[in-house]
mmCIF file of C-alpha atoms and ligand atoms in Angstrom:
data_model
loop_
_atom_site.group_PDB
_atom_site.id
_atom_site.type_symbol
_atom_site.label_atom_id
_atom_site.label_comp_id
_atom_site.label_asym_id
_atom_site.label_seq_id
_atom_site.Cartn_x
_atom_site.Cartn_y
_atom_site.Cartn_z
ATOM 1 C CA MET X 1 179.568 131.981 187.164
ATOM 2 C CA THR X 2 181.638 129.502 189.027
ATOM 3 C CA ALA X 3 184.295 130.521 191.474
ATOM 4 C CA GLU X 4 187.055 129.349 189.101
ATOM 5 C CA ARG X 5 185.433 131.236 186.190
ATOM 6 C CA ARG X 6 185.309 134.521 188.566
ATOM 7 C CA HIS X 7 188.921 134.449 189.412
ATOM 8 C CA ALA X 8 190.374 133.362 185.857
ATOM 9 C CA PRO X 9 192.363 135.941 184.321
ATOM 10 C CA PRO X 10 190.650 138.048 181.324
ATOM 11 C CA THR X 11 190.669 136.341 178.189
ATOM 12 C CA GLN X 12 191.996 137.988 174.998
ATOM 13 C CA ASP X 13 188.556 138.343 173.722
ATOM 14 C CA GLU X 14 187.296 140.262 177.076
ATOM 15 C CA LEU X 15 190.474 142.138 176.888
ATOM 16 C CA ASP X 16 189.699 143.408 173.205
ATOM 17 C CA LEU X 17 186.297 144.623 174.287
ATOM 18 C CA LEU X 18 187.546 146.285 177.380
ATOM 19 C CA HIS X 19 187.905 149.819 175.816
ATOM 20 C CA TYR X 20 184.133 149.781 174.769
ATOM 21 C CA GLN X 21 182.862 148.239 177.938
ATOM 22 C CA SER X 22 181.167 151.179 179.286
ATOM 23 C CA ARG X 23 179.396 151.844 176.120
ATOM 24 C CA ILE X 24 178.407 148.122 175.773
ATOM 25 C CA GLU X 25 176.952 148.091 179.166
ATOM 26 C CA ARG X 26 174.369 150.627 178.542
ATOM 27 C CA PRO X 27 170.643 149.438 177.849
ATOM 28 C CA VAL X 28 170.038 148.604 174.233
ATOM 29 C CA ALA X 29 167.570 151.496 173.948
ATOM 30 C CA ALA X 30 170.165 154.090 174.693
ATOM 31 C CA LYS X 31 172.401 152.617 172.073
ATOM 32 C CA ILE X 32 169.998 152.248 169.030
ATOM 33 C CA PRO X 33 170.319 156.072 167.910
ATOM 34 C CA GLU X 34 174.064 155.853 167.576
ATOM 35 C CA PHE X 35 173.591 153.070 164.821
ATOM 36 C CA SER X 36 171.689 155.232 162.516
ATOM 37 C CA ARG X 37 172.311 158.177 160.330
ATOM 38 C CA ASP X 38 169.856 160.440 158.448
ATOM 39 C CA GLU X 39 166.935 158.359 159.774
ATOM 40 C CA ARG X 40 168.457 155.216 158.172
ATOM 41 C CA LEU X 41 170.220 152.262 159.650
ATOM 42 C CA ARG X 42 173.962 152.873 159.384
ATOM 43 C CA HIS X 43 175.249 149.750 161.517
ATOM 44 C CA VAL X 44 172.864 146.772 162.042
ATOM 45 C CA ILE X 45 173.840 145.343 165.459
ATOM 46 C CA PHE X 46 170.688 144.325 167.370
ATOM 47 C CA SER X 47 167.318 143.384 165.942
ATOM 48 C CA ARG X 48 165.510 145.821 168.015
ATOM 49 C CA GLN X 49 166.941 148.497 165.613
ATOM 50 C CA PHE X 50 164.148 147.057 163.261
ATOM 51 C CA SER X 51 160.688 148.717 164.098
ATOM 52 C CA VAL X 52 157.540 147.257 162.875
ATOM 53 C CA GLU X 53 157.415 150.053 160.391
ATOM 54 C CA LEU X 54 160.807 149.444 159.221
ATOM 55 C CA LEU X 55 160.204 145.788 158.784
ATOM 56 C CA GLU X 56 157.118 146.470 156.697
ATOM 57 C CA ASP X 57 159.347 148.634 154.445
ATOM 58 C CA LEU X 58 162.019 146.254 154.277
ATOM 59 C CA ALA X 59 159.631 143.476 153.111
ATOM 60 C CA GLY X 60 158.359 145.741 150.547
ATOM 61 C CA THR X 61 161.457 146.313 149.105
ATOM 62 C CA ALA X 62 162.520 142.603 149.309
ATOM 63 C CA ASP X 63 159.218 141.791 147.432
ATOM 64 C CA LYS X 64 160.260 144.221 144.639
ATOM 65 C CA ILE X 65 163.859 142.796 144.281
ATOM 66 C CA ARG X 66 162.536 139.300 144.063
ATOM 67 C CA ALA X 67 159.963 140.343 141.508
ATOM 68 C CA LEU X 68 162.502 142.401 139.483
ATOM 69 C CA SER X 69 164.944 139.431 139.716
ATOM 70 C CA LYS X 70 162.567 137.355 137.655
ATOM 71 C CA ALA X 71 163.347 139.314 134.449
ATOM 72 C CA ARG X 72 166.676 140.198 132.598
ATOM 73 C CA ALA X 73 165.712 143.786 132.615
ATOM 74 C CA GLY X 74 165.021 144.035 136.235
ATOM 75 C CA GLN X 75 168.450 142.246 137.045
ATOM 76 C CA ASP X 76 170.274 144.664 135.078
ATOM 77 C CA PHE X 77 168.597 147.519 136.668
ATOM 78 C CA LEU X 78 169.377 146.156 140.151
ATOM 79 C CA ILE X 79 173.026 145.209 139.440
ATOM 80 C CA GLY X 80 173.640 148.795 138.279
ATOM 81 C CA LEU X 81 172.516 150.346 141.553
ATOM 82 C CA LEU X 82 175.692 149.653 143.820
ATOM 83 C CA SER X 83 178.211 148.658 141.414
ATOM 84 C CA HIS X 84 180.547 151.253 142.675
ATOM 85 C CA LYS X 85 180.619 149.796 146.200
ATOM 86 C CA ARG X 86 182.706 146.827 147.812
ATOM 87 C CA ALA X 87 181.859 144.694 150.737
ATOM 88 C CA MET X 88 183.912 142.840 153.088
ATOM 89 C CA LEU X 89 182.671 139.537 154.332
ATOM 90 C CA TYR X 90 184.515 139.013 157.406
ATOM 91 C CA PHE X 91 183.380 135.581 159.004
ATOM 92 C CA THR X 92 185.514 133.866 161.417
ATOM 93 C CA GLN X 93 182.787 131.540 162.515
ATOM 94 C CA PRO X 94 181.448 128.815 160.306
ATOM 95 C CA SER X 95 178.580 129.742 158.243
ATOM 96 C CA THR X 96 176.739 128.603 155.092
ATOM 97 C CA ARG X 97 173.361 130.482 154.615
ATOM 98 C CA THR X 98 174.343 133.892 156.282
ATOM 99 C CA PHE X 99 177.719 134.048 154.253
ATOM 100 C CA LEU X 100 176.370 132.892 151.035
ATOM 101 C CA SER X 101 172.934 134.670 151.114
ATOM 102 C CA PHE X 102 174.898 137.979 151.931
ATOM 103 C CA MET X 103 177.235 137.328 149.087
ATOM 104 C CA ALA X 104 174.150 136.721 146.685
ATOM 105 C CA ALA X 105 172.407 139.784 148.062
ATOM 106 C CA CYS X 106 175.704 141.951 147.445
ATOM 107 C CA GLN X 107 175.840 140.338 143.794
ATOM 108 C CA ILE X 108 172.074 141.204 143.124
ATOM 109 C CA LEU X 109 172.792 144.804 143.767
ATOM 110 C CA GLY X 110 176.048 144.818 141.938
ATOM 111 C CA ILE X 111 178.444 145.028 145.261
ATOM 112 C CA THR X 112 181.703 143.515 144.723
ATOM 113 C CA CYS X 113 182.635 141.118 147.605
ATOM 114 C CA ASN X 114 185.793 139.949 149.048
ATOM 115 C CA GLU X 115 185.967 137.662 152.255
ATOM 116 C CA VAL X 116 188.273 136.711 155.162
ATOM 117 C CA ARG X 117 186.764 133.602 156.788
ATOM 118 C CA ASP X 118 190.105 132.052 158.417
ATOM 119 C CA PRO X 119 192.022 134.541 160.500
ATOM 120 C CA SER X 120 194.980 132.238 160.123
ATOM 121 C CA THR X 121 195.332 133.672 156.674
ATOM 122 C CA SER X 122 195.296 137.323 158.086
ATOM 123 C CA SER X 123 197.835 139.247 159.771
ATOM 124 C CA GLU X 124 195.950 138.582 163.066
ATOM 125 C CA THR X 125 198.457 135.749 163.320
ATOM 126 C CA LYS X 126 201.371 138.509 163.702
ATOM 127 C CA GLY X 127 199.534 140.109 166.577
ATOM 128 C CA GLU X 128 197.428 142.320 164.714
ATOM 129 C CA THR X 129 194.315 143.191 166.842
ATOM 130 C CA ARG X 130 190.897 142.552 165.523
ATOM 131 C CA PHE X 131 190.089 146.214 165.553
ATOM 132 C CA ASP X 132 193.125 147.045 163.422
ATOM 133 C CA SER X 133 191.904 144.364 160.960
ATOM 134 C CA ILE X 134 188.519 146.043 160.928
ATOM 135 C CA ARG X 135 189.979 149.392 160.360
ATOM 136 C CA MET X 136 192.214 148.090 157.479
ATOM 137 C CA PHE X 137 188.957 146.566 155.858
ATOM 138 C CA SER X 138 187.327 149.850 156.236
ATOM 139 C CA SER X 139 190.120 151.460 154.051
ATOM 140 C CA TYR X 140 189.535 149.130 151.140
ATOM 141 C CA PHE X 141 185.627 148.462 151.251
ATOM 142 C CA ASP X 142 182.435 150.308 152.018
ATOM 143 C CA LEU X 143 180.565 147.744 154.013
ATOM 144 C CA ILE X 144 181.662 145.251 156.664
ATOM 145 C CA ILE X 145 179.504 142.248 157.194
ATOM 146 C CA MET X 146 180.928 140.128 160.150
ATOM 147 C CA ARG X 147 180.118 137.027 161.950
ATOM 148 C CA SER X 148 182.317 136.280 164.873
ATOM 149 C CA PRO X 149 182.165 133.819 167.879
ATOM 150 C CA VAL X 150 182.967 136.683 170.252
ATOM 151 C CA ALA X 151 179.616 138.366 171.517
ATOM 152 C CA LYS X 152 179.636 142.158 171.328
ATOM 153 C CA LEU X 153 182.470 142.312 168.871
ATOM 154 C CA ALA X 154 180.353 143.782 166.012
ATOM 155 C CA GLU X 155 178.775 146.220 168.513
ATOM 156 C CA ALA X 156 182.495 147.436 169.599
ATOM 157 C CA CYS X 157 183.403 147.669 165.726
ATOM 158 C CA ALA X 158 180.469 149.823 165.342
ATOM 159 C CA TYR X 159 181.740 152.268 168.046
ATOM 160 C CA LEU X 160 185.089 152.102 166.323
ATOM 161 C CA MET X 161 183.539 153.163 163.097
ATOM 162 C CA ASN X 162 181.600 156.086 164.808
ATOM 163 C CA ASP X 163 184.753 157.257 166.556
ATOM 164 C CA LEU X 164 186.737 157.395 163.321
ATOM 165 C CA ALA X 165 183.961 159.346 161.695
ATOM 166 C CA ALA X 166 183.734 161.672 164.507
ATOM 167 C CA SER X 167 187.455 162.455 164.377
ATOM 168 C CA GLY X 168 187.094 162.998 160.323
ATOM 169 C CA ASN X 169 188.267 159.669 159.345
ATOM 170 C CA ARG X 170 187.016 157.090 156.982
ATOM 171 C CA SER X 171 184.317 154.923 158.405
ATOM 172 C CA VAL X 172 181.831 152.301 156.935
ATOM 173 C CA PRO X 173 178.728 150.480 158.176
ATOM 174 C CA ILE X 174 179.054 147.386 160.188
ATOM 175 C CA VAL X 175 176.468 144.547 159.622
ATOM 176 C CA ASN X 176 176.264 141.872 162.514
ATOM 177 C CA ALA X 177 175.906 138.576 160.795
ATOM 178 C CA GLY X 178 175.901 136.745 164.080
ATOM 179 C CA SER X 179 177.951 137.609 167.048
ATOM 180 C CA GLY X 180 178.546 134.697 169.769
ATOM 181 C CA ALA X 181 175.604 133.538 171.490
ATOM 182 C CA ASP X 182 174.503 137.129 171.552
ATOM 183 C CA GLN X 183 172.360 138.370 168.402
ATOM 184 C CA HIS X 184 171.719 137.439 164.792
ATOM 185 C CA PRO X 185 169.818 140.396 163.583
ATOM 186 C CA THR X 186 169.646 139.669 160.135
ATOM 187 C CA GLN X 187 168.392 136.093 160.715
ATOM 188 C CA ALA X 188 165.528 137.557 162.662
ATOM 189 C CA LEU X 189 164.724 139.963 159.711
ATOM 190 C CA LEU X 190 164.319 136.861 157.191
ATOM 191 C CA ASP X 191 162.501 134.998 159.863
ATOM 192 C CA ILE X 192 159.907 137.983 160.229
ATOM 193 C CA TYR X 193 159.847 138.324 156.318
ATOM 194 C CA THR X 194 158.959 134.502 156.061
ATOM 195 C CA LEU X 195 156.102 134.942 158.664
ATOM 196 C CA GLN X 196 155.138 138.196 156.632
ATOM 197 C CA ARG X 197 154.831 136.380 153.487
ATOM 198 C CA THR X 198 153.070 133.224 155.176
ATOM 199 C CA PHE X 199 150.415 135.149 156.805
ATOM 200 C CA GLN X 200 149.591 137.217 153.882
ATOM 201 C CA PHE X 201 147.984 134.161 152.495
ATOM 202 C CA THR X 202 148.392 135.474 149.070
ATOM 203 C CA SER X 203 151.282 133.446 147.732
ATOM 204 C CA PRO X 204 150.808 129.666 146.848
ATOM 205 C CA LYS X 205 154.439 128.785 147.819
ATOM 206 C CA ASP X 206 154.844 131.042 150.717
ATOM 207 C CA SER X 207 152.050 129.843 152.921
ATOM 208 C CA PRO X 208 150.963 126.303 153.806
ATOM 209 C CA ILE X 209 147.493 126.783 152.769
ATOM 210 C CA GLY X 210 148.257 128.813 149.720
ATOM 211 C CA THR X 211 145.592 131.279 149.093
ATOM 212 C CA ARG X 212 142.766 129.605 150.857
ATOM 213 C CA PHE X 213 142.317 132.189 153.543
ATOM 214 C CA ASP X 214 138.769 132.267 153.369
ATOM 215 C CA GLU X 215 138.195 128.711 153.274
ATOM 216 C CA ILE X 216 140.515 128.110 156.403
ATOM 217 C CA ARG X 217 138.674 130.583 158.290
ATOM 218 C CA ARG X 218 135.684 128.491 158.421
ATOM 219 C CA GLN X 219 137.718 126.351 160.647
ATOM 220 C CA TYR X 220 139.661 128.993 162.567
ATOM 221 C CA ALA X 221 137.267 131.842 162.749
ATOM 222 C CA ASN X 222 139.816 134.025 164.658
ATOM 223 C CA LEU X 223 142.495 133.781 162.077
ATOM 224 C CA THR X 224 143.591 137.213 160.563
ATOM 225 C CA ARG X 225 146.241 138.173 158.110
ATOM 226 C CA GLY X 226 149.650 139.597 159.520
ATOM 227 C CA LEU X 227 151.696 138.893 162.357
ATOM 228 C CA SER X 228 149.564 140.101 165.323
ATOM 229 C CA ARG X 229 147.384 138.331 167.664
ATOM 230 C CA LYS X 230 149.264 134.974 166.959
ATOM 231 C CA VAL X 231 150.676 132.379 169.162
ATOM 232 C CA TYR X 232 154.527 131.683 168.308
ATOM 233 C CA GLY X 233 156.153 128.655 169.422
ATOM 234 C CA PHE X 234 159.937 128.147 169.963
ATOM 235 C CA CYS X 235 161.309 124.661 170.700
ATOM 236 C CA GLY X 236 164.700 123.433 171.638
ATOM 237 C CA ASP X 237 167.645 125.163 172.899
ATOM 238 C CA ILE X 238 166.141 128.698 173.779
ATOM 239 C CA GLY X 239 168.753 129.573 176.327
ATOM 240 C CA ARG X 240 171.795 129.631 173.882
ATOM 241 C CA GLY X 241 170.061 130.338 170.651
ATOM 242 C CA ARG X 242 170.777 133.748 169.399
ATOM 243 C CA THR X 243 168.225 133.626 166.711
ATOM 244 C CA VAL X 244 165.649 132.921 169.175
ATOM 245 C CA ARG X 245 166.427 135.904 171.196
ATOM 246 C CA SER X 246 166.658 138.111 168.060
ATOM 247 C CA LEU X 247 163.290 136.956 166.619
ATOM 248 C CA ALA X 248 161.503 136.957 170.047
ATOM 249 C CA GLU X 249 162.352 140.783 170.501
ATOM 250 C CA LEU X 250 161.002 141.583 166.944
ATOM 251 C CA LEU X 251 157.851 139.741 167.564
ATOM 252 C CA ALA X 252 157.325 141.542 170.859
ATOM 253 C CA GLY X 253 156.704 144.518 168.673
ATOM 254 C CA TYR X 254 153.361 143.202 167.151
ATOM 255 C CA GLU X 255 150.147 143.505 168.795
ATOM 256 C CA GLY X 256 148.708 140.825 171.270
ATOM 257 C CA VAL X 257 151.215 138.090 170.466
ATOM 258 C CA SER X 258 151.872 134.910 172.862
ATOM 259 C CA LEU X 259 155.255 133.553 172.807
ATOM 260 C CA VAL X 260 155.558 129.824 173.909
ATOM 261 C CA PHE X 261 159.130 128.642 174.651
ATOM 262 C CA VAL X 262 159.387 124.764 175.004
ATOM 263 C CA SER X 263 162.674 123.757 176.264
ATOM 264 C CA PRO X 264 164.096 121.631 179.191
ATOM 265 C CA GLN X 265 164.099 123.133 182.309
ATOM 266 C CA HIS X 266 167.784 123.697 182.635
ATOM 267 C CA PRO X 267 169.462 127.208 183.292
ATOM 268 C CA ALA X 268 171.643 126.734 180.176
ATOM 269 C CA LEU X 269 168.649 125.726 177.912
ATOM 270 C CA SER X 270 165.638 127.652 179.156
ATOM 271 C CA LEU X 271 164.648 131.279 178.676
ATOM 272 C CA GLY X 272 167.029 133.721 180.444
ATOM 273 C CA ASP X 273 165.709 136.056 183.017
ATOM 274 C CA ASP X 274 166.619 139.277 181.122
ATOM 275 C CA MET X 275 164.688 138.139 178.004
ATOM 276 C CA ARG X 276 161.679 137.057 180.206
ATOM 277 C CA SER X 277 161.224 140.407 181.956
ATOM 278 C CA ARG X 278 161.937 142.475 178.606
ATOM 279 C CA LEU X 279 158.972 140.409 176.673
ATOM 280 C CA VAL X 280 156.706 140.723 179.712
ATOM 281 C CA ASN X 281 157.371 144.158 180.132
ATOM 282 C CA ARG X 282 156.545 144.950 176.408
ATOM 283 C CA GLY X 283 153.254 143.225 177.225
ATOM 284 C CA VAL X 284 153.847 139.707 175.537
ATOM 285 C CA ARG X 285 151.966 136.708 176.936
ATOM 286 C CA VAL X 286 154.900 134.351 177.878
ATOM 287 C CA PHE X 287 154.669 130.681 178.478
ATOM 288 C CA GLU X 288 157.352 128.452 179.300
ATOM 289 C CA VAL X 289 156.850 124.715 179.243
ATOM 290 C CA GLU X 290 158.807 121.471 178.924
ATOM 291 C CA SER X 291 156.987 119.752 176.158
ATOM 292 C CA LEU X 292 154.895 120.401 173.023
ATOM 293 C CA GLU X 293 152.397 118.272 174.611
ATOM 294 C CA THR X 294 151.859 120.642 177.686
ATOM 295 C CA PRO X 295 148.418 122.383 177.525
ATOM 296 C CA ILE X 296 148.215 126.089 177.107
ATOM 297 C CA ASP X 297 144.778 127.847 176.856
ATOM 298 C CA GLY X 298 143.352 124.344 177.456
ATOM 299 C CA ARG X 299 145.043 122.641 174.165
ATOM 300 C CA PRO X 300 148.587 121.049 173.758
ATOM 301 C CA VAL X 301 151.191 123.633 172.485
ATOM 302 C CA ILE X 302 151.538 121.637 169.169
ATOM 303 C CA GLU X 303 147.991 122.083 168.321
ATOM 304 C CA THR X 304 147.788 125.729 169.599
ATOM 305 C CA VAL X 305 150.684 127.520 167.903
ATOM 306 C CA ASP X 306 150.195 129.527 164.542
ATOM 307 C CA ALA X 307 153.861 128.924 163.873
ATOM 308 C CA LEU X 308 156.640 126.858 165.104
ATOM 309 C CA TYR X 309 160.345 127.847 165.226
ATOM 310 C CA MET X 310 162.363 124.676 166.030
ATOM 311 C CA THR X 311 166.126 124.869 166.999
ATOM 312 C CA ARG X 312 169.068 122.764 167.302
ATOM 313 C CA ILE X 313 170.641 121.895 170.756
ATOM 314 C CA GLN X 314 173.908 123.804 170.364
ATOM 315 C CA LYS X 315 176.118 121.118 171.839
ATOM 316 C CA GLU X 316 179.185 123.290 170.728
ATOM 317 C CA HIS X 317 178.346 125.451 173.561
ATOM 318 C CA ASN X 318 178.081 122.752 176.434
ATOM 319 C CA ASP X 319 179.852 123.556 179.476
ATOM 320 C CA PRO X 320 181.551 120.495 181.149
ATOM 321 C CA ALA X 321 179.665 121.193 184.265
ATOM 322 C CA ASP X 322 176.459 120.989 182.394
ATOM 323 C CA GLU X 323 177.079 117.812 180.726
ATOM 324 C CA ALA X 324 176.259 115.432 183.743
ATOM 325 C CA THR X 325 172.957 117.383 184.157
ATOM 326 C CA PHE X 326 172.148 116.909 180.431
ATOM 327 C CA ALA X 327 172.396 113.308 180.722
ATOM 328 C CA ALA X 328 169.134 113.389 182.865
ATOM 329 C CA ILE X 329 166.995 115.078 180.331
ATOM 330 C CA ASP X 330 164.580 113.543 177.862
ATOM 331 C CA PHE X 331 165.781 115.288 174.745
ATOM 332 C CA SER X 332 163.152 113.201 172.685
ATOM 333 C CA LYS X 333 160.432 116.004 173.648
ATOM 334 C CA TYR X 334 162.434 118.564 171.470
ATOM 335 C CA LYS X 335 162.359 116.532 168.097
ATOM 336 C CA LEU X 336 159.411 116.715 165.538
ATOM 337 C CA ASN X 337 157.774 113.587 164.098
ATOM 338 C CA ARG X 338 154.884 112.983 161.659
ATOM 339 C CA ASP X 339 152.355 112.502 164.312
ATOM 340 C CA LEU X 340 153.195 115.754 165.814
ATOM 341 C CA VAL X 341 153.205 117.739 162.527
ATOM 342 C CA ASN X 342 149.799 116.232 161.722
ATOM 343 C CA ARG X 343 148.295 117.701 164.748
ATOM 344 C CA MET X 344 149.401 121.353 163.915
ATOM 345 C CA LYS X 345 147.165 123.885 162.526
ATOM 346 C CA SER X 346 146.880 123.350 158.861
ATOM 347 C CA TYR X 347 148.216 126.988 157.979
ATOM 348 C CA ALA X 348 150.992 127.106 160.753
ATOM 349 C CA PRO X 349 154.562 127.276 159.266
ATOM 350 C CA ILE X 350 157.476 125.330 160.600
ATOM 351 C CA LEU X 351 160.562 127.530 160.696
ATOM 352 C CA HIS X 352 164.078 126.578 161.745
ATOM 353 C CA PRO X 353 167.064 128.964 161.171
ATOM 354 C CA PHE X 354 169.348 125.962 160.131
ATOM 355 C CA PRO X 355 171.588 124.292 160.185
ATOM 356 C CA ARG X 356 169.581 121.462 161.470
ATOM 357 C CA ASP X 357 171.191 118.463 163.312
ATOM 358 C CA GLN X 358 171.077 115.254 161.286
ATOM 359 C CA PHE X 359 172.242 113.146 164.367
ATOM 360 C CA PHE X 360 169.858 114.915 167.027
ATOM 361 C CA GLY X 361 167.013 115.079 164.482
ATOM 362 C CA GLU X 362 164.887 117.865 165.622
ATOM 363 C CA ILE X 363 163.395 117.903 162.079
ATOM 364 C CA PRO X 364 163.683 114.809 160.425
ATOM 365 C CA GLN X 365 163.589 114.733 156.588
ATOM 366 C CA GLU X 366 160.408 113.170 156.336
ATOM 367 C CA ILE X 367 158.589 116.438 157.351
ATOM 368 C CA ASP X 368 160.423 118.151 154.394
ATOM 369 C CA ALA X 369 157.461 117.374 151.959
ATOM 370 C CA ASP X 370 154.732 118.630 154.452
ATOM 371 C CA PRO X 371 153.385 122.162 153.227
ATOM 372 C CA ARG X 372 154.104 123.506 156.558
ATOM 373 C CA ALA X 373 157.746 122.978 156.257
ATOM 374 C CA MET X 374 158.812 126.512 155.440
ATOM 375 C CA TYR X 375 162.443 126.335 156.358
ATOM 376 C CA PHE X 376 163.878 126.099 153.048
ATOM 377 C CA ARG X 377 161.807 128.672 151.658
ATOM 378 C CA GLN X 378 162.974 130.800 154.853
ATOM 379 C CA ALA X 379 166.554 130.430 153.921
ATOM 380 C CA ARG X 380 165.810 131.614 150.322
ATOM 381 C CA ASN X 381 164.001 134.526 151.852
ATOM 382 C CA GLY X 382 167.334 135.421 153.658
ATOM 383 C CA MET X 383 168.793 136.634 150.322
ATOM 384 C CA TRP X 384 165.900 138.837 149.297
ATOM 385 C CA ALA X 385 165.727 140.376 152.903
ATOM 386 C CA ARG X 386 169.546 140.806 153.132
ATOM 387 C CA ALA X 387 169.472 142.461 149.609
ATOM 388 C CA ALA X 388 166.625 144.861 150.918
ATOM 389 C CA LEU X 389 168.721 145.706 154.014
ATOM 390 C CA LEU X 390 171.741 146.582 151.875
ATOM 391 C CA ALA X 391 169.483 148.674 149.508
ATOM 392 C CA HIS X 392 168.130 150.633 152.822
ATOM 393 C CA ILE X 393 171.765 150.973 154.277
ATOM 394 C CA PHE X 394 173.027 152.554 150.935
ATOM 395 C CA ASN X 395 169.985 154.524 150.159
ATOM 396 C CA VAL X 396 168.661 153.202 146.808
ATOM 397 C CA ASP X 397 165.356 151.493 148.147
ATOM 398 C CA HIS X 398 163.431 154.427 146.932
ATOM 399 C CA GLN X 399 165.138 153.947 143.341
ATOM 400 C CA ILE X 400 164.001 150.320 143.476
ATOM 401 C CA SER X 401 160.383 151.377 144.298
ATOM 402 C CA ARG X 402 160.226 153.980 141.697
ATOM 403 C CA TYR X 403 161.513 151.471 138.975
ATOM 404 C CA TYR X 404 159.272 148.881 140.089
ATOM 405 C CA HIS X 405 156.108 151.214 139.929
ATOM 406 C CA GLU X 406 157.204 152.506 136.503
ATOM 407 C CA HIS X 407 157.715 149.224 134.902
ATOM 408 C CA TYR X 408 155.688 146.619 136.783
ATOM 409 C CA GLU X 409 152.534 148.106 137.857
HETATM 410 N N1 CP V 1 171.009 130.354 160.037
HETATM 411 C C1 CP V 1 172.285 130.603 160.041
HETATM 412 O O1 CP V 1 172.944 131.475 160.584
HETATM 413 O O2 CP V 1 172.973 129.627 159.192
HETATM 414 P P1 CP V 1 174.661 129.575 158.965
HETATM 415 O O3 CP V 1 175.110 129.215 160.272
HETATM 416 O O4 CP V 1 174.859 128.388 157.954
HETATM 417 O O5 CP V 1 174.923 130.954 158.301
#
């Protein structure tokens, strides 16, 4: 932090969070139990709330929802499950995928949606605090799904709801749909779901090699099904990517994973110290390199990774002080091209949370037809994974399971 920044008066965002500061500053592990109720997620704030066991469970529910959605009878069953519930989509930061996939997920389960996307149309323009707005939403809706440019706002809203519940007032679940540069837990959920389906090697559409697992193993003898014992590459804007942070936290829960972070060596763009020590402390092999050509374990990163997660350079977060140093960086190293993709393992999916930046070109369109390009499938998976999460929160996942087993097995 610069001297000027240190002495600057607090922003309205900082003032808004002041009341919850002491709770926010605790370690994540200490907070997680407060976001559950009756052994279920109540509020979804951090990706670390998803244990490996819960991720398996949610993937199973998502698979069943997508299977049931193929037929009219299944759709009718799903739509009746939560038709008595209403959700508020409070998105005050731009979004295409998260907003629409949550809306579609709600519709699959019969939840009625409403939205506030532009705070200039709400009474925040008359001086109402965000917390008063949230409490008002909780008066009319049964769930608040929120995206905000303010880091920690969703977490603070979850504390507000817990305090309301403790004093006998109405309180509803909060789902963090992206909070500043901080966390994007449901993106990590759909990223994991995409990897789970890819590494099952059972669905022709979900894996670059389809169902040819046994054949591919002749070339890659160590290849196993599942997410464990794999090398995951992250490329681009590592320091400011909330999706990278959230997904890396989840991958760290799987056995024997290696995470390779490919970014410019710049304090704003490379892996943060806090993240690095958390991953290392959890037993993850962490590599930080400047290029996809850098060797790890004797081969270039691009030829080593079992999955590659590309990211956009998030120019909107550029600090004027960083602009001059960015000019010296060779950003071409953080763009894919056909030659690079041709050198990847044949079964390795390319993921990207999207949006991709057409002007920067981290994934040019010519890659889209490659079987390894999994990013559009990944975005669609978001709808199924988010529907599964809503079913979990509202405790109808067992009904889905029962119906599926009775009618489809
Ligand atoms: N991945 C993602 O969060 O996309 P949107 O910003 O379009 O929601």
